[in-house]
Amino acid sequence: MRAAFAVTLLVVASSPDVVAAIPLTPFRYEAQAQRHCPDDTVVWLDFRKGVYYAKGQRYYARGFHGSFVCRNEARGSRYRRSLGLR
């Protein structure tokens, strides 16, 4: 039983299709997120829609189901940019 588990674990771990997501650290306040990622842009992530917004966009910092996060973390966690971001 242990040998079968070890072999399964080895096969899954060595598979090239396994992708590790970047840990997402949500913050309540914009300044907290900026301190966490000083070299990155802070965006507003809407968890319900799975979309992030940049400062200056209509839905930035709006809604009850969102948080401030680093843009690279949002991208790495497979959230998509809003259509207004270019």
PDB file of C-alpha atoms in Angstrom:
ATOM      1  CA  MET A   1       0.000   0.000   0.000  1.00  0.00           C
ATOM      2  CA  ARG A   2       2.759   2.449   0.936  1.00  0.00           C
ATOM      3  CA  ALA A   3       4.742   1.575  -2.170  1.00  0.00           C
ATOM      4  CA  ALA A   4       1.758   2.244  -4.428  1.00  0.00           C
ATOM      5  CA  PHE A   5       1.190   5.625  -2.749  1.00  0.00           C
ATOM      6  CA  ALA A   6       4.869   6.532  -3.123  1.00  0.00           C
ATOM      7  CA  VAL A   7       4.865   5.613  -6.813  1.00  0.00           C
ATOM      8  CA  THR A   8       1.667   7.605  -7.416  1.00  0.00           C
ATOM      9  CA  LEU A   9       3.109  10.594  -5.602  1.00  0.00           C
ATOM     10  CA  LEU A  10       6.322  10.368  -7.617  1.00  0.00           C
ATOM     11  CA  VAL A  11       4.443  10.216 -10.928  1.00  0.00           C
ATOM     12  CA  VAL A  12       2.224  13.179 -10.059  1.00  0.00           C
ATOM     13  CA  ALA A  13       5.118  15.272  -8.740  1.00  0.00           C
ATOM     14  CA  SER A  14       7.248  14.657 -11.829  1.00  0.00           C
ATOM     15  CA  SER A  15       4.452  15.409 -14.283  1.00  0.00           C
ATOM     16  CA  PRO A  16       5.177  18.521 -16.408  1.00  0.00           C
ATOM     17  CA  ASP A  17       1.471  19.468 -16.364  1.00  0.00           C
ATOM     18  CA  VAL A  18       1.480  20.218 -12.650  1.00  0.00           C
ATOM     19  CA  VAL A  19       1.438  23.985 -12.160  1.00  0.00           C
ATOM     20  CA  ALA A  20       1.870  25.633  -8.779  1.00  0.00           C
ATOM     21  CA  ALA A  21      -0.164  28.778  -8.226  1.00  0.00           C
ATOM     22  CA  ILE A  22       1.436  31.829  -6.691  1.00  0.00           C
ATOM     23  CA  PRO A  23       0.047  32.361  -3.201  1.00  0.00           C
ATOM     24  CA  LEU A  24      -2.495  35.169  -3.168  1.00  0.00           C
ATOM     25  CA  THR A  25      -2.337  37.539  -0.200  1.00  0.00           C
ATOM     26  CA  PRO A  26      -5.475  39.708   0.041  1.00  0.00           C
ATOM     27  CA  PHE A  27      -5.449  42.967   2.005  1.00  0.00           C
ATOM     28  CA  ARG A  28      -8.216  45.163   3.344  1.00  0.00           C
ATOM     29  CA  TYR A  29      -6.367  48.415   2.713  1.00  0.00           C
ATOM     30  CA  GLU A  30      -4.428  49.589  -0.318  1.00  0.00           C
ATOM     31  CA  ALA A  31      -1.439  50.748   1.756  1.00  0.00           C
ATOM     32  CA  GLN A  32      -1.053  47.266   3.268  1.00  0.00           C
ATOM     33  CA  ALA A  33      -0.889  45.702  -0.181  1.00  0.00           C
ATOM     34  CA  GLN A  34       1.610  48.318  -1.372  1.00  0.00           C
ATOM     35  CA  ARG A  35       3.907  47.536   1.574  1.00  0.00           C
ATOM     36  CA  HIS A  36       3.643  43.826   0.745  1.00  0.00           C
ATOM     37  CA  CYS A  37       4.655  44.351  -2.898  1.00  0.00           C
ATOM     38  CA  PRO A  38       6.534  47.662  -3.243  1.00  0.00           C
ATOM     39  CA  ASP A  39       7.791  46.861  -6.775  1.00  0.00           C
ATOM     40  CA  ASP A  40       4.390  45.789  -8.125  1.00  0.00           C
ATOM     41  CA  THR A  41       1.082  47.475  -8.908  1.00  0.00           C
ATOM     42  CA  VAL A  42      -1.762  47.114  -6.416  1.00  0.00           C
ATOM     43  CA  VAL A  43      -5.074  46.095  -7.955  1.00  0.00           C
ATOM     44  CA  TRP A  44      -8.598  45.480  -6.648  1.00  0.00           C
ATOM     45  CA  LEU A  45      -9.549  41.836  -7.051  1.00  0.00           C
ATOM     46  CA  ASP A  46     -13.245  40.996  -7.330  1.00  0.00           C
ATOM     47  CA  PHE A  47     -13.448  37.383  -6.133  1.00  0.00           C
ATOM     48  CA  ARG A  48     -16.971  36.809  -7.463  1.00  0.00           C
ATOM     49  CA  LYS A  49     -16.157  37.883 -11.012  1.00  0.00           C
ATOM     50  CA  GLY A  50     -12.573  36.622 -11.024  1.00  0.00           C
ATOM     51  CA  VAL A  51     -11.396  39.971 -12.402  1.00  0.00           C
ATOM     52  CA  TYR A  52      -8.967  42.605 -11.139  1.00  0.00           C
ATOM     53  CA  TYR A  53      -9.164  46.377 -11.640  1.00  0.00           C
ATOM     54  CA  ALA A  54      -6.416  49.011 -11.688  1.00  0.00           C
ATOM     55  CA  LYS A  55      -6.522  52.310  -9.847  1.00  0.00           C
ATOM     56  CA  GLY A  56      -8.597  54.812 -11.754  1.00  0.00           C
ATOM     57  CA  GLN A  57     -11.038  52.274 -13.117  1.00  0.00           C
ATOM     58  CA  ARG A  58     -14.705  52.482 -12.217  1.00  0.00           C
ATOM     59  CA  TYR A  59     -14.867  49.386  -9.993  1.00  0.00           C
ATOM     60  CA  TYR A  60     -11.515  49.848  -8.250  1.00  0.00           C
ATOM     61  CA  ALA A  61     -12.005  49.412  -4.468  1.00  0.00           C
ATOM     62  CA  ARG A  62     -15.743  48.801  -4.875  1.00  0.00           C
ATOM     63  CA  GLY A  63     -17.841  45.895  -3.735  1.00  0.00           C
ATOM     64  CA  PHE A  64     -18.072  43.602  -0.764  1.00  0.00           C
ATOM     65  CA  HIS A  65     -16.422  40.598  -2.395  1.00  0.00           C
ATOM     66  CA  GLY A  66     -12.970  41.920  -3.141  1.00  0.00           C
ATOM     67  CA  SER A  67      -9.580  42.836  -1.726  1.00  0.00           C
ATOM     68  CA  PHE A  68      -6.424  44.679  -2.626  1.00  0.00           C
ATOM     69  CA  VAL A  69      -3.720  42.377  -4.006  1.00  0.00           C
ATOM     70  CA  CYS A  70      -0.485  42.565  -5.964  1.00  0.00           C
ATOM     71  CA  ARG A  71      -1.053  42.360  -9.713  1.00  0.00           C
ATOM     72  CA  ASN A  72       1.545  39.633 -10.243  1.00  0.00           C
ATOM     73  CA  GLU A  73      -0.065  37.495  -7.537  1.00  0.00           C
ATOM     74  CA  ALA A  74      -3.483  37.952  -9.160  1.00  0.00           C
ATOM     75  CA  ARG A  75      -2.071  36.967 -12.549  1.00  0.00           C
ATOM     76  CA  GLY A  76      -0.246  33.991 -11.060  1.00  0.00           C
ATOM     77  CA  SER A  77      -3.442  32.799  -9.421  1.00  0.00           C
ATOM     78  CA  ARG A  78      -5.165  32.868 -12.827  1.00  0.00           C
ATOM     79  CA  TYR A  79      -7.413  35.874 -12.260  1.00  0.00           C
ATOM     80  CA  ARG A  80      -7.989  37.900 -15.406  1.00  0.00           C
ATOM     81  CA  ARG A  81      -7.676  41.622 -15.975  1.00  0.00           C
ATOM     82  CA  SER A  82     -10.764  43.701 -16.597  1.00  0.00           C
ATOM     83  CA  LEU A  83     -11.441  44.673 -20.183  1.00  0.00           C
ATOM     84  CA  GLY A  84     -10.509  48.276 -19.449  1.00  0.00           C
ATOM     85  CA  LEU A  85      -6.898  47.398 -18.526  1.00  0.00           C
ATOM     86  CA  ARG A  86      -4.338  47.658 -21.330  1.00  0.00           C
TER      87      ARG A  86
END
